Each structure stands twice: as structure tokens, then as C-alpha cells.
Coordinates of C-alpha atoms in Angstrom, one line a residue:
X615 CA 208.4 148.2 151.7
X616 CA 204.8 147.1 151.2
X617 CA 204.8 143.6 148.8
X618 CA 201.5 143.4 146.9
X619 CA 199.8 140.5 145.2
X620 CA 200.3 141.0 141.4
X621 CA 197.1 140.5 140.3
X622 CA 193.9 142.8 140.4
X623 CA 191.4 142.1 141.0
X624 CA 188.4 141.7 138.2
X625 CA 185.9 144.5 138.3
X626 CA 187.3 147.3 135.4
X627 CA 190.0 149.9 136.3
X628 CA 191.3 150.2 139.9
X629 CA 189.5 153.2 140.6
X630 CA 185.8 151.9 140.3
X631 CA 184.3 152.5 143.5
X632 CA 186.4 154.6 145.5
X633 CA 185.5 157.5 147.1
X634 CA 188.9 159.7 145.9
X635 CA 190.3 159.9 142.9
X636 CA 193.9 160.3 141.8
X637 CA 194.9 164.1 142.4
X638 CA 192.9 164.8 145.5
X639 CA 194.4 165.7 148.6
X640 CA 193.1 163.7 151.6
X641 CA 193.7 163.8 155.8
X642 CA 193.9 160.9 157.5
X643 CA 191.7 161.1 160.8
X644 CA 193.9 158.5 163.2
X645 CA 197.4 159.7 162.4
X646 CA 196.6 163.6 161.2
X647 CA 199.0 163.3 158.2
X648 CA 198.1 164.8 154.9
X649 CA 199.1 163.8 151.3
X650 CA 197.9 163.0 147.9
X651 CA 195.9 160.0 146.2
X652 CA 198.2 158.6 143.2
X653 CA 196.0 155.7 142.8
X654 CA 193.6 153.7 144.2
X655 CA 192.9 149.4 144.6
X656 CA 189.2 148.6 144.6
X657 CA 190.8 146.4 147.8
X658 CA 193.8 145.6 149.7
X659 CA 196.4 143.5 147.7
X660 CA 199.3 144.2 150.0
X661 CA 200.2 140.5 151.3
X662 CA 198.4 139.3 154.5
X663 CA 202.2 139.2 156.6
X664 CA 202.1 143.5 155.4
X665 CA 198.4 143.6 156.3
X666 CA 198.9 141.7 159.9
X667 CA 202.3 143.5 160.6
X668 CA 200.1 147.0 160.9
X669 CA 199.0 148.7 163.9
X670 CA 195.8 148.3 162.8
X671 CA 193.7 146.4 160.1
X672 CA 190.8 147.9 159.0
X673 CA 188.4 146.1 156.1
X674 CA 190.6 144.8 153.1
X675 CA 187.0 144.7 151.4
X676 CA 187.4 148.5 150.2
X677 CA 189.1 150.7 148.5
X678 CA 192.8 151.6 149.5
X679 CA 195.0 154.7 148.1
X680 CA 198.7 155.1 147.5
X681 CA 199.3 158.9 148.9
X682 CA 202.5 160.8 148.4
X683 CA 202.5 162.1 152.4
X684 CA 203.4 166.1 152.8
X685 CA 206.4 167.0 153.7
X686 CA 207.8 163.4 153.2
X687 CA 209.6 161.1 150.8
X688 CA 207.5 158.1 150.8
X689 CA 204.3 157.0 149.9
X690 CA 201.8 154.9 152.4
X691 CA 199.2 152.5 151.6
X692 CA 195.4 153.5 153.3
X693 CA 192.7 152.3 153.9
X694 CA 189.3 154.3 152.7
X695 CA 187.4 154.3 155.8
X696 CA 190.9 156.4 157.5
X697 CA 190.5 158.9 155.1
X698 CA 188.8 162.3 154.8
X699 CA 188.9 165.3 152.0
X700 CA 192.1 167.5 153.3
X701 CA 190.3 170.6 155.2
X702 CA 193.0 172.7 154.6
X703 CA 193.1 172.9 150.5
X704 CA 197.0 173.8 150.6
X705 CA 199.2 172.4 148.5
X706 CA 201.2 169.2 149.1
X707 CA 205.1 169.0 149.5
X708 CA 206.5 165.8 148.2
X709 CA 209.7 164.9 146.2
X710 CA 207.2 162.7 143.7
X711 CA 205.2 165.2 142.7
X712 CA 206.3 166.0 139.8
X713 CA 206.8 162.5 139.0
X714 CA 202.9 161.4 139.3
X715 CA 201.2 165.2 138.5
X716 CA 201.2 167.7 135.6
X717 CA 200.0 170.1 137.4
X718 CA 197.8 171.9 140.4
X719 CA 195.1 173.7 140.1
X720 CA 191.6 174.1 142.0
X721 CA 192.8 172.4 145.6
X722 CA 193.7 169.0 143.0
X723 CA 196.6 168.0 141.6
X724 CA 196.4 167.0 137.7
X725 CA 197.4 163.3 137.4
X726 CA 199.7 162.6 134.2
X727 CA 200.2 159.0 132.6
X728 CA 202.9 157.6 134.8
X729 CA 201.7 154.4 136.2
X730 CA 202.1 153.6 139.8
X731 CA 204.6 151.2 140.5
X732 CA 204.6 151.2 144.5

């Protein structure tokens, strides 16, 4: 489970200068794994013992998603700079769906009210 720093960071809502926006599906280029952006930080606030304890650390200075991966039943934190629009423009299969979107429609899912709790 990924621990984050309670606060955010000042700056306006955490979407503000990201690249994707909740409802857009997205491909990560390292690991080829496709899901959907719930939300976005306008930086890392996992805790630096998550940060260090991954494969790899790319910038916490930018903008990192929570994605419902396809086809399964957790979400992972990413990094901006791994991240690319989906190619594909198929649909996503994910148990929190529902949960997080009201609907699908134009290659985007349509983000409801629910905050993101991850």
C-alpha cells in the first residue's frame, strides 16, 4: 500500500498542470500496462521509504496519476513522464470503475464526485 503525506501541496486543485485529466485512459511506456487516470498530484506525496522502495524514481517535481490498471484490481501511483495517451481507445476493465466513473463515452470515461481516497 502506498502511504502518502497528508497535505497538498499549495498551488489550487491537484490537477493544475498535469498533462491527463481524470477519465482518460493512458499506457505506460516502461511496463506496457494500460489503465485509467482517477486523479492526479501536482507532485509525488507518496513518503520517500514508498518513493526509494521502487524500481525506479523518476522526478517527484511533476505531476503523478492514480490509474485503475486494466484487467486488475488495484490502482498504481505514476509518474507523468511514464505515461502516454492509450493508443488503443478500448475500454478499460477494472472492478472500480463504477466506483470513480458515471460513464464512458468518446475513448474517456466520465468522472463522478467520489473522491479518491488511495
Amino acid at each position: 500500500m502506498i502511504q502518502f503525506r497528508r497535505h497538498r501541496p499549495a498551488g489550487g486543485a491537484p490537477e493544475s498542470g498535469a498533462r491527463f485529466q481524470p477519465g482518460e485512459i493512458v499506457f505506460h511506456r516502461r511496463y506496457r500496462y494500460r489503465g485509467v487516470v482517477v486523479e492526479s498530484d501536482a507532485e509525488c506525496r507518496a513518503t520517500e521509504a514508498w518513493y526509494q522502495g521502487n524500481m525506479t524514481q523518476p522526478s517527484r517535481d511533476q505531476p503523478w496519476y492514480h490509474v485503475l490498471t486494466d484487467g486488475e484490481v488495484h490502482a498504481k501511483y505514476v509518474a507523468e513522464d511514464n505515461l502516454m495517451p492509450d493508443p488503443t481507445g478500448a475500454p478499460i476493465r477494472h472492478p472500480l470503475l463504477g466506483r470513480f466513473f458515471s460513464g464512458y463515452a468518446d475513448g474517456c470515461y466520465v468522472r463522478n464526485d467520489v473522491p479518491w481516497e488511495g
